mmCIF file of C-alpha atoms in Angstrom:
data_model
loop_
_atom_site.group_PDB
_atom_site.id
_atom_site.type_symbol
_atom_site.label_atom_id
_atom_site.label_comp_id
_atom_site.label_asym_id
_atom_site.label_seq_id
_atom_site.Cartn_x
_atom_site.Cartn_y
_atom_site.Cartn_z
ATOM 1 C CA MET A 1 -60.941 11.849 -21.073
ATOM 2 C CA SER A 2 -59.698 9.468 -23.694
ATOM 3 C CA ASN A 3 -56.395 11.341 -23.895
ATOM 4 C CA GLN A 4 -56.007 11.275 -20.155
ATOM 5 C CA SER A 5 -56.796 7.616 -19.916
ATOM 6 C CA GLY A 6 -54.534 6.891 -22.857
ATOM 7 C CA SER A 7 -51.671 8.800 -21.308
ATOM 8 C CA SER A 8 -52.116 7.089 -17.984
ATOM 9 C CA THR A 9 -52.300 3.730 -19.682
ATOM 10 C CA ALA A 10 -49.120 4.444 -21.611
ATOM 11 C CA ALA A 11 -47.340 5.592 -18.507
ATOM 12 C CA GLU A 12 -48.177 2.523 -16.492
ATOM 13 C CA PRO A 13 -45.859 0.087 -18.330
ATOM 14 C CA ASP A 14 -42.993 2.580 -18.050
ATOM 15 C CA GLN A 15 -43.091 2.688 -14.269
ATOM 16 C CA PRO A 16 -42.327 -1.002 -13.613
ATOM 17 C CA THR A 17 -39.580 -0.796 -16.209
ATOM 18 C CA ALA A 18 -37.906 2.076 -14.389
ATOM 19 C CA VAL A 19 -38.243 0.272 -11.078
ATOM 20 C CA ALA A 20 -36.761 -2.882 -12.587
ATOM 21 C CA VAL A 21 -33.737 -0.972 -13.846
ATOM 22 C CA GLU A 22 -33.173 0.609 -10.454
ATOM 23 C CA GLU A 23 -33.505 -2.724 -8.700
ATOM 24 C CA THR A 24 -31.184 -4.625 -11.009
ATOM 25 C CA ALA A 25 -28.420 -1.999 -11.074
ATOM 26 C CA PRO A 26 -26.900 -2.995 -7.707
ATOM 27 C CA VAL A 27 -27.031 -6.631 -8.765
ATOM 28 C CA ASP A 28 -25.153 -5.849 -11.972
ATOM 29 C CA GLU A 29 -22.523 -3.937 -9.995
ATOM 30 C CA ALA A 30 -22.101 -6.832 -7.625
ATOM 31 C CA VAL A 31 -21.660 -9.239 -10.506
ATOM 32 C CA ALA A 32 -19.227 -6.943 -12.268
ATOM 33 C CA ALA A 33 -17.237 -6.270 -9.108
ATOM 34 C CA PRO A 34 -15.091 -9.401 -9.365
ATOM 35 C CA GLU A 35 -14.010 -8.418 -12.863
ATOM 36 C CA GLY A 36 -13.054 -4.802 -12.620
ATOM 37 C CA THR A 37 -13.085 -3.726 -9.027
ATOM 38 C CA GLY A 38 -10.015 -2.014 -7.677
ATOM 39 C CA ARG A 39 -10.753 -2.992 -4.117
ATOM 40 C CA ALA A 40 -7.939 -4.769 -2.300
ATOM 41 C CA THR A 41 -8.628 -8.142 -0.723
ATOM 42 C CA PHE A 42 -7.294 -9.623 2.489
ATOM 43 C CA ALA A 43 -5.980 -13.123 3.128
ATOM 44 C CA PRO A 44 -7.873 -15.083 5.807
ATOM 45 C CA GLY A 45 -5.814 -16.962 8.354
ATOM 46 C CA ALA A 46 -2.725 -14.861 7.636
ATOM 47 C CA VAL A 47 -1.676 -14.665 11.293
ATOM 48 C CA VAL A 48 -1.665 -18.446 11.689
ATOM 49 C CA LEU A 49 0.134 -18.806 8.362
ATOM 50 C CA ALA A 50 2.762 -16.275 9.467
ATOM 51 C CA LEU A 51 3.388 -18.102 12.740
ATOM 52 C CA VAL A 52 3.793 -21.455 11.011
ATOM 53 C CA ALA A 53 6.023 -19.988 8.287
ATOM 54 C CA VAL A 54 8.283 -18.222 10.808
ATOM 55 C CA GLY A 55 8.472 -21.431 12.820
ATOM 56 C CA TRP A 56 9.460 -23.346 9.692
ATOM 57 C CA LEU A 57 12.160 -20.778 8.909
ATOM 58 C CA ALA A 58 13.500 -21.104 12.455
ATOM 59 C CA ALA A 59 13.529 -24.892 12.101
ATOM 60 C CA MET A 60 15.463 -24.657 8.824
ATOM 61 C CA LEU A 61 18.006 -22.282 10.387
ATOM 62 C CA TRP A 62 18.415 -24.534 13.426
ATOM 63 C CA SER A 63 18.831 -27.722 11.383
ATOM 64 C CA THR A 64 21.363 -26.031 9.106
ATOM 65 C CA ARG A 65 23.342 -24.801 12.109
ATOM 66 C CA ALA A 66 23.297 -28.268 13.683
ATOM 67 C CA ALA A 67 24.527 -29.872 10.470
ATOM 68 C CA ILE A 68 27.327 -27.337 9.998
ATOM 69 C CA HIS A 69 28.512 -27.515 13.603
ATOM 70 C CA SER A 70 28.572 -31.304 13.438
ATOM 71 C CA ALA A 71 30.986 -31.164 10.503
ATOM 72 C CA ALA A 72 34.535 -32.165 11.333
ATOM 73 C CA ALA A 73 36.325 -29.815 8.930
ATOM 74 C CA GLY A 74 35.757 -26.512 7.182
ATOM 75 C CA VAL A 75 35.444 -28.043 3.727
ATOM 76 C CA THR A 76 32.642 -30.296 4.947
ATOM 77 C CA ALA A 77 30.896 -27.289 6.496
ATOM 78 C CA ILE A 78 31.023 -25.470 3.159
ATOM 79 C CA SER A 79 29.522 -28.453 1.359
ATOM 80 C CA LEU A 80 26.754 -28.835 3.930
ATOM 81 C CA SER A 81 26.017 -25.101 3.823
ATOM 82 C CA ALA A 82 25.606 -25.204 0.049
ATOM 83 C CA TYR A 83 23.356 -28.251 0.372
ATOM 84 C CA ALA A 84 21.163 -26.601 3.046
ATOM 85 C CA LEU A 85 20.963 -23.173 1.389
ATOM 86 C CA PRO A 86 17.894 -23.905 -0.817
ATOM 87 C CA GLY A 87 15.807 -24.977 2.181
ATOM 88 C CA VAL A 88 16.683 -21.833 4.125
ATOM 89 C CA ILE A 89 16.050 -19.499 1.178
ATOM 90 C CA SER A 90 12.683 -21.036 0.281
ATOM 91 C CA ALA A 91 11.597 -20.874 3.924
ATOM 92 C CA ALA A 92 12.658 -17.204 4.137
ATOM 93 C CA LEU A 93 10.752 -16.403 0.941
ATOM 94 C CA VAL A 94 7.525 -17.931 2.275
ATOM 95 C CA ALA A 95 8.001 -16.437 5.764
ATOM 96 C CA GLY A 96 8.496 -12.946 4.335
ATOM 97 C CA ALA A 97 5.301 -13.267 2.282
ATOM 98 C CA ALA A 98 3.266 -14.716 5.163
ATOM 99 C CA VAL A 99 4.312 -12.072 7.685
ATOM 100 C CA ALA A 100 3.675 -9.341 5.119
ATOM 101 C CA LEU A 101 0.141 -10.678 4.574
ATOM 102 C CA ALA A 102 -0.522 -10.603 8.315
ATOM 103 C CA VAL A 103 0.711 -6.997 8.506
ATOM 104 C CA THR A 104 -1.179 -5.705 5.468
ATOM 105 C CA ASN A 105 -4.500 -7.388 6.248
ATOM 106 C CA PRO A 106 -5.649 -4.563 8.566
ATOM 107 C CA LEU A 107 -4.624 -2.010 5.933
ATOM 108 C CA ALA A 108 -6.703 -3.772 3.269
ATOM 109 C CA ARG A 109 -9.805 -3.299 5.419
ATOM 110 C CA ARG A 110 -9.136 0.368 6.188
ATOM 111 C CA THR A 111 -7.634 1.811 3.030
ATOM 112 C CA GLU A 112 -7.409 1.085 -0.686
ATOM 113 C CA ARG A 113 -4.030 2.800 -1.145
ATOM 114 C CA ALA A 114 -1.954 0.190 -2.947
ATOM 115 C CA THR A 115 1.317 2.059 -2.439
ATOM 116 C CA LEU A 116 0.891 2.093 1.335
ATOM 117 C CA ARG A 117 0.130 -1.636 1.416
ATOM 118 C CA PHE A 118 3.119 -2.424 -0.793
ATOM 119 C CA LEU A 119 5.498 -0.398 1.388
ATOM 120 C CA ALA A 120 4.125 -2.065 4.516
ATOM 121 C CA ALA A 121 4.576 -5.501 2.915
ATOM 122 C CA VAL A 122 8.175 -4.767 1.916
ATOM 123 C CA GLY A 123 8.846 -3.407 5.420
ATOM 124 C CA ALA A 124 7.472 -6.586 6.987
ATOM 125 C CA GLY A 125 9.668 -8.716 4.741
ATOM 126 C CA LEU A 126 12.636 -6.545 5.655
ATOM 127 C CA LEU A 127 12.025 -7.122 9.372
ATOM 128 C CA VAL A 128 11.859 -10.893 8.822
ATOM 129 C CA GLY A 129 15.047 -10.787 6.792
ATOM 130 C CA LEU A 130 16.912 -8.701 9.364
ATOM 131 C CA ALA A 131 15.780 -10.970 12.194
ATOM 132 C CA ALA A 132 16.959 -14.065 10.293
ATOM 133 C CA ALA A 133 20.283 -12.430 9.401
ATOM 134 C CA VAL A 134 20.928 -11.387 13.006
ATOM 135 C CA ALA A 135 20.059 -14.871 14.238
ATOM 136 C CA LEU A 136 22.471 -16.361 11.709
ATOM 137 C CA ASN A 137 25.321 -14.046 12.697
ATOM 138 C CA LEU A 138 24.757 -14.682 16.404
ATOM 139 C CA THR A 139 24.497 -18.474 16.242
ATOM 140 C CA TYR A 140 26.681 -19.429 13.264
ATOM 141 C CA ALA A 141 30.440 -19.050 12.957
ATOM 142 C CA ASP A 142 31.459 -15.581 11.828
ATOM 143 C CA ASN A 143 32.910 -16.229 8.376
ATOM 144 C CA ALA A 144 32.226 -15.566 4.710
ATOM 145 C CA THR A 145 29.905 -18.562 4.452
ATOM 146 C CA THR A 146 27.684 -17.280 7.249
ATOM 147 C CA ASN A 147 27.575 -13.791 5.739
ATOM 148 C CA THR A 148 26.537 -15.248 2.383
ATOM 149 C CA ILE A 149 23.716 -17.263 3.921
ATOM 150 C CA ALA A 150 22.572 -14.296 6.032
ATOM 151 C CA GLY A 151 22.554 -11.840 3.144
ATOM 152 C CA THR A 152 20.765 -14.209 0.773
ATOM 153 C CA THR A 153 18.193 -15.099 3.432
ATOM 154 C CA ALA A 154 17.459 -11.420 4.109
ATOM 155 C CA ALA A 155 17.061 -10.758 0.377
ATOM 156 C CA ALA A 156 14.660 -13.691 0.008
ATOM 157 C CA ALA A 157 12.485 -12.454 2.880
ATOM 158 C CA ILE A 158 12.314 -8.958 1.373
ATOM 159 C CA ILE A 159 11.341 -10.372 -2.028
ATOM 160 C CA GLY A 160 8.663 -12.478 -0.346
ATOM 161 C CA GLY A 161 7.286 -9.364 1.346
ATOM 162 C CA ALA A 162 7.203 -7.555 -1.993
ATOM 163 C CA VAL A 163 5.252 -10.435 -3.541
ATOM 164 C CA ALA A 164 2.705 -10.176 -0.715
ATOM 165 C CA GLY A 165 2.154 -6.512 -1.605
ATOM 166 C CA ALA A 166 0.031 -7.559 -4.578
ATOM 167 C CA ARG A 167 -3.570 -6.334 -4.593
ATOM 168 C CA ASN A 168 -5.120 -9.821 -4.602
ATOM 169 C CA ALA A 169 -3.871 -10.967 -1.201
ATOM 170 C CA ARG A 170 -6.052 -14.069 -1.244
ATOM 171 C CA VAL A 171 -4.131 -15.517 -4.183
ATOM 172 C CA VAL A 172 -0.829 -14.708 -2.466
ATOM 173 C CA GLY A 173 -2.125 -16.365 0.705
ATOM 174 C CA ALA A 174 -3.040 -19.478 -1.278
ATOM 175 C CA ILE A 175 0.416 -19.542 -2.886
ATOM 176 C CA ALA A 176 2.220 -19.106 0.436
ATOM 177 C CA THR A 177 0.106 -21.776 2.149
ATOM 178 C CA ALA A 178 0.539 -24.261 -0.690
ATOM 179 C CA ALA A 179 4.280 -23.570 -0.944
ATOM 180 C CA LEU A 180 4.726 -24.097 2.784
ATOM 181 C CA ALA A 181 2.811 -27.369 2.585
ATOM 182 C CA ALA A 182 5.013 -28.508 -0.310
ATOM 183 C CA LEU A 183 8.218 -27.604 1.552
ATOM 184 C CA ILE A 184 7.149 -29.525 4.645
ATOM 185 C CA PHE A 185 6.161 -32.484 2.471
ATOM 186 C CA VAL A 186 9.573 -32.565 0.764
ATOM 187 C CA VAL A 187 11.353 -32.768 4.124
ATOM 188 C CA ALA A 188 8.988 -35.502 5.320
ATOM 189 C CA PHE A 189 9.410 -37.351 2.018
ATOM 190 C CA SER A 190 13.154 -37.692 2.631
ATOM 191 C CA ARG A 191 12.420 -40.622 4.930
ATOM 192 C CA ALA A 192 10.932 -42.541 2.017
ATOM 193 C CA ARG A 193 13.735 -41.939 -0.472
ATOM 194 C CA ASP A 194 15.843 -44.967 0.427
ATOM 195 C CA PRO A 195 12.941 -47.464 0.304
ATOM 196 C CA LEU A 196 11.758 -45.945 -2.983
ATOM 197 C CA SER A 197 15.270 -46.142 -4.414
ATOM 198 C CA ASP A 198 15.294 -49.870 -3.739
ATOM 199 C CA LEU A 199 11.810 -50.122 -5.221
ATOM 200 C CA PHE A 200 12.932 -48.376 -8.417
ATOM 201 C CA GLY A 201 15.848 -50.775 -8.865
ATOM 202 C CA ALA A 202 18.863 -49.112 -7.267
ATOM 203 C CA GLY A 203 21.627 -51.680 -7.267
ATOM 204 C CA ASP A 204 25.400 -51.893 -7.128
ATOM 205 C CA THR A 205 26.016 -50.063 -10.402
ATOM 206 C CA GLN A 206 26.178 -46.281 -10.680
ATOM 207 C CA GLU A 207 23.775 -46.315 -13.612
ATOM 208 C CA SER A 208 21.048 -48.073 -11.617
ATOM 209 C CA VAL A 209 21.528 -45.703 -8.676
ATOM 210 C CA LEU A 210 21.207 -42.627 -10.906
ATOM 211 C CA SER A 211 18.156 -44.043 -12.671
ATOM 212 C CA ALA A 212 16.444 -44.828 -9.367
ATOM 213 C CA ALA A 213 17.314 -41.382 -7.985
ATOM 214 C CA LYS A 214 15.747 -39.767 -11.046
ATOM 215 C CA TRP A 215 12.492 -41.673 -10.562
ATOM 216 C CA VAL A 216 12.445 -40.890 -6.850
ATOM 217 C CA SER A 217 12.896 -37.191 -7.637
ATOM 218 C CA ARG A 218 10.066 -37.268 -10.173
ATOM 219 C CA THR A 219 7.777 -39.029 -7.720
ATOM 220 C CA GLU A 220 8.571 -36.426 -5.075
ATOM 221 C CA SER A 221 7.900 -33.545 -7.485
ATOM 222 C CA LEU A 222 4.648 -35.094 -8.698
ATOM 223 C CA LEU A 223 3.306 -35.597 -5.180
ATOM 224 C CA ALA A 224 4.494 -32.157 -4.046
ATOM 225 C CA GLY A 225 2.759 -30.502 -7.004
ATOM 226 C CA LEU A 226 -0.428 -32.464 -6.374
ATOM 227 C CA LEU A 227 -0.409 -31.461 -2.710
ATOM 228 C CA ALA A 228 0.339 -27.821 -3.547
ATOM 229 C CA GLY A 229 -2.525 -27.680 -6.039
ATOM 230 C CA LEU A 230 -5.017 -29.189 -3.620
ATOM 231 C CA VAL A 231 -3.950 -26.886 -0.791
ATOM 232 C CA ALA A 232 -4.150 -23.811 -3.046
ATOM 233 C CA PHE A 233 -7.621 -24.812 -4.231
ATOM 234 C CA GLY A 234 -8.765 -25.478 -0.663
ATOM 235 C CA TYR A 235 -7.476 -22.119 0.559
ATOM 236 C CA LEU A 236 -9.166 -20.152 -2.223
ATOM 237 C CA THR A 237 -12.425 -22.054 -1.752
ATOM 238 C CA TRP A 238 -12.341 -21.365 2.001
ATOM 239 C CA SER A 239 -11.563 -17.678 1.481
ATOM 240 C CA ARG A 240 -14.338 -17.419 -1.089
ATOM 241 C CA ARG A 241 -16.885 -18.746 1.378
ATOM 242 C CA ARG A 242 -15.716 -16.295 4.016
ATOM 243 C CA ALA A 243 -15.922 -13.398 1.561
ATOM 244 C CA ARG A 244 -19.605 -14.032 0.761
ATOM 245 C CA ARG A 245 -20.492 -11.745 3.659
ATOM 246 C CA ASP A 246 -19.086 -8.873 1.587
ATOM 247 C CA PRO A 247 -20.788 -8.836 -1.849
ATOM 248 C CA ALA A 248 -18.484 -6.068 -3.088
ATOM 249 C CA ALA A 249 -15.345 -8.133 -2.485
ATOM 250 C CA PRO A 250 -13.866 -9.586 -5.699
ATOM 251 C CA GLN A 251 -14.431 -13.307 -6.069
ATOM 252 C CA PRO A 252 -11.624 -15.533 -7.434
ATOM 253 C CA ARG A 253 -12.190 -17.059 -10.847
ATOM 254 C CA TRP A 254 -10.278 -19.611 -12.876
ATOM 255 C CA PRO A 255 -7.217 -17.397 -13.606
ATOM 256 C CA ALA A 256 -6.805 -16.891 -9.851
ATOM 257 C CA TYR A 257 -6.971 -20.646 -9.262
ATOM 258 C CA LEU A 258 -4.490 -21.226 -12.079
ATOM 259 C CA LEU A 259 -2.022 -18.711 -10.612
ATOM 260 C CA ALA A 260 -2.473 -20.078 -7.084
ATOM 261 C CA GLY A 261 -1.765 -23.626 -8.251
ATOM 262 C CA ALA A 262 1.278 -22.604 -10.267
ATOM 263 C CA GLY A 263 2.513 -20.220 -7.545
ATOM 264 C CA PRO A 264 4.433 -22.754 -5.404
ATOM 265 C CA GLY A 265 6.390 -23.883 -8.441
ATOM 266 C CA LEU A 266 7.082 -20.262 -9.346
ATOM 267 C CA LEU A 267 8.363 -19.647 -5.816
ATOM 268 C CA LEU A 268 10.686 -22.641 -6.119
ATOM 269 C CA LEU A 269 12.051 -21.290 -9.392
ATOM 270 C CA LEU A 270 12.401 -17.842 -7.821
ATOM 271 C CA THR A 271 14.313 -19.490 -4.965
ATOM 272 C CA GLU A 272 16.731 -20.947 -7.478
ATOM 273 C CA VAL A 273 17.256 -17.514 -9.040
ATOM 274 C CA ILE A 274 17.988 -15.990 -5.616
ATOM 275 C CA ILE A 275 20.401 -18.806 -4.777
ATOM 276 C CA ARG A 276 22.322 -18.483 -8.033
ATOM 277 C CA ILE A 277 22.643 -14.715 -7.614
ATOM 278 C CA GLY A 278 23.044 -14.175 -3.876
ATOM 279 C CA GLY A 279 24.591 -17.539 -3.027
ATOM 280 C CA ARG A 280 26.894 -17.777 -6.016
ATOM 281 C CA THR A 281 30.010 -17.416 -3.841
ATOM 282 C CA LEU A 282 29.006 -20.315 -1.598
ATOM 283 C CA LEU A 283 28.063 -22.538 -4.531
ATOM 284 C CA ASP A 284 31.379 -21.828 -6.241
ATOM 285 C CA LEU A 285 33.296 -22.663 -3.066
ATOM 286 C CA ALA A 286 31.424 -25.935 -2.702
ATOM 287 C CA ALA A 287 31.938 -26.837 -6.359
ATOM 288 C CA ALA A 288 35.668 -26.061 -6.153
ATOM 289 C CA LEU A 289 36.304 -28.625 -3.404
ATOM 290 C CA SER A 290 36.644 -31.505 -5.851
ATOM 291 C CA ASP A 291 35.458 -32.755 -9.214
ATOM 292 C CA ALA A 292 32.821 -34.870 -7.491
ATOM 293 C CA ASP A 293 31.507 -31.822 -5.622
ATOM 294 C CA GLU A 294 31.332 -29.850 -8.859
ATOM 295 C CA VAL A 295 29.290 -32.584 -10.508
ATOM 296 C CA ALA A 296 27.077 -32.858 -7.431
ATOM 297 C CA GLN A 297 26.361 -29.119 -7.298
ATOM 298 C CA THR A 298 25.516 -29.063 -10.998
ATOM 299 C CA ALA A 299 23.218 -32.070 -10.623
ATOM 300 C CA LEU A 300 21.511 -30.554 -7.561
ATOM 301 C CA GLY A 301 20.889 -27.270 -9.382
ATOM 302 C CA THR A 302 19.371 -29.073 -12.360
ATOM 303 C CA SER A 303 17.237 -31.212 -10.043
ATOM 304 C CA ARG A 304 15.905 -28.127 -8.237
ATOM 305 C CA VAL A 305 14.915 -26.493 -11.515
ATOM 306 C CA ASP A 306 13.190 -29.663 -12.711
ATOM 307 C CA ASN A 307 11.388 -29.940 -9.383
ATOM 308 C CA GLY A 308 10.118 -26.363 -9.639
ATOM 309 C CA ILE A 309 8.819 -26.939 -13.171
ATOM 310 C CA TRP A 310 7.054 -30.153 -12.170
ATOM 311 C CA VAL A 311 5.432 -28.514 -9.143
ATOM 312 C CA LEU A 312 4.390 -25.544 -11.287
ATOM 313 C CA PHE A 313 2.582 -27.554 -13.963
ATOM 314 C CA VAL A 314 1.160 -30.277 -11.728
ATOM 315 C CA GLY A 315 -0.083 -27.714 -9.194
ATOM 316 C CA ALA A 316 -1.702 -25.549 -11.880
ATOM 317 C CA LEU A 317 -3.367 -28.550 -13.528
ATOM 318 C CA THR A 318 -4.627 -29.833 -10.174
ATOM 319 C CA THR A 319 -6.283 -26.537 -9.225
ATOM 320 C CA LEU A 320 -7.891 -26.163 -12.642
ATOM 321 C CA ILE A 321 -9.338 -29.669 -12.513
ATOM 322 C CA ALA A 322 -10.584 -29.163 -8.957
ATOM 323 C CA PHE A 323 -12.114 -25.803 -9.875
ATOM 324 C CA GLY A 324 -13.726 -27.239 -12.996
ATOM 325 C CA ARG A 325 -15.460 -29.935 -10.967
ATOM 326 C CA THR A 326 -17.184 -27.238 -8.904
ATOM 327 C CA LEU A 327 -18.783 -25.635 -11.963
ATOM 328 C CA GLY A 328 -22.338 -26.603 -12.792
ATOM 329 C CA PRO A 329 -23.669 -27.177 -16.317
ATOM 330 C CA ALA A 330 -24.395 -24.047 -18.322
ATOM 331 C CA ALA A 331 -28.040 -23.123 -18.676
ATOM 332 C CA GLY A 332 -29.370 -23.887 -22.176
ATOM 333 C CA PRO A 333 -31.752 -21.713 -24.200
ATOM 334 C CA ASP A 334 -34.682 -23.961 -23.320
ATOM 335 C CA GLU A 335 -34.046 -23.293 -19.639
ATOM 336 C CA ASP A 336 -33.782 -19.523 -20.116
ATOM 337 C CA GLU A 337 -37.045 -19.045 -22.046
ATOM 338 C CA PRO A 338 -39.448 -20.065 -19.224
ATOM 339 C CA ALA A 339 -37.646 -17.732 -16.866
ATOM 340 C CA GLU A 340 -38.018 -14.847 -19.307
ATOM 341 C CA GLY A 341 -41.654 -15.684 -19.882
ATOM 342 C CA ALA A 342 -42.297 -15.777 -16.139
ATOM 343 C CA ARG A 343 -40.907 -12.261 -15.875
#
């Protein structure tokens, strides 16, 4: 009897322990899922983002066409085309990524095959690029300048689609949304450049004009990076709340916020790389018009690179600060002991 009672008494503590392990295993998997899960995510609001991005690309193409057709001579058209090329390329890059996200979202919910999603994303970017190139050839004058813009725009859209083929679509969605917001802000900010130039001391001398232009450009980059970081943080926070319905879905952590904040600046730098490779012919033609045009093209290229770097660092810093403010204080050892004793 004593052996039986002793064995039953010894077995009793083991049973709750086994139950506790079984009950906590799913919780541990759910916590570990954000770190090592291979499950693909989907970007919320991708359809709306795609519509806005395609509309912005169409607006950039239309404004560029209007500016070129209003030019009196061919040399002026070349200069205006080179000036408008960065806006068209950046819009095509974001549009390709946004449309690719909208296309691959249904695939992310049905299959985890990364290769299939990547091919679908590249195909979506290719369709955007072909549509933009056809629209350019149909509405612009048929010359070497138009062909350069069309080919570079198509390449940018395909690259944007390839970027959207990444497994973490929510981060790509945050980057595309923030980049689109920054691009729209830059165009709207152009109305404030002249008043700010006067505010920063632009006078009759060339030195004062250049100094004021430099400060205006830095102000624009600072505000664009701040806006991009806030938009990226807001998008990831919104997508995280929507994903709470699915505990197995990976949750974004600070590296994702850092990449999302820096992403718009990276896209701007990638735009510059595409322009200098695909649009090299157009830039050389514009720079060869005169010595002043050569200096202007060099200054514009340097300004675009500086702007991308500013947006990159300011956007990344903004998202990290915003994410850090959402974190609560870490639990100390005094707070953990009562909880363990209660168990």
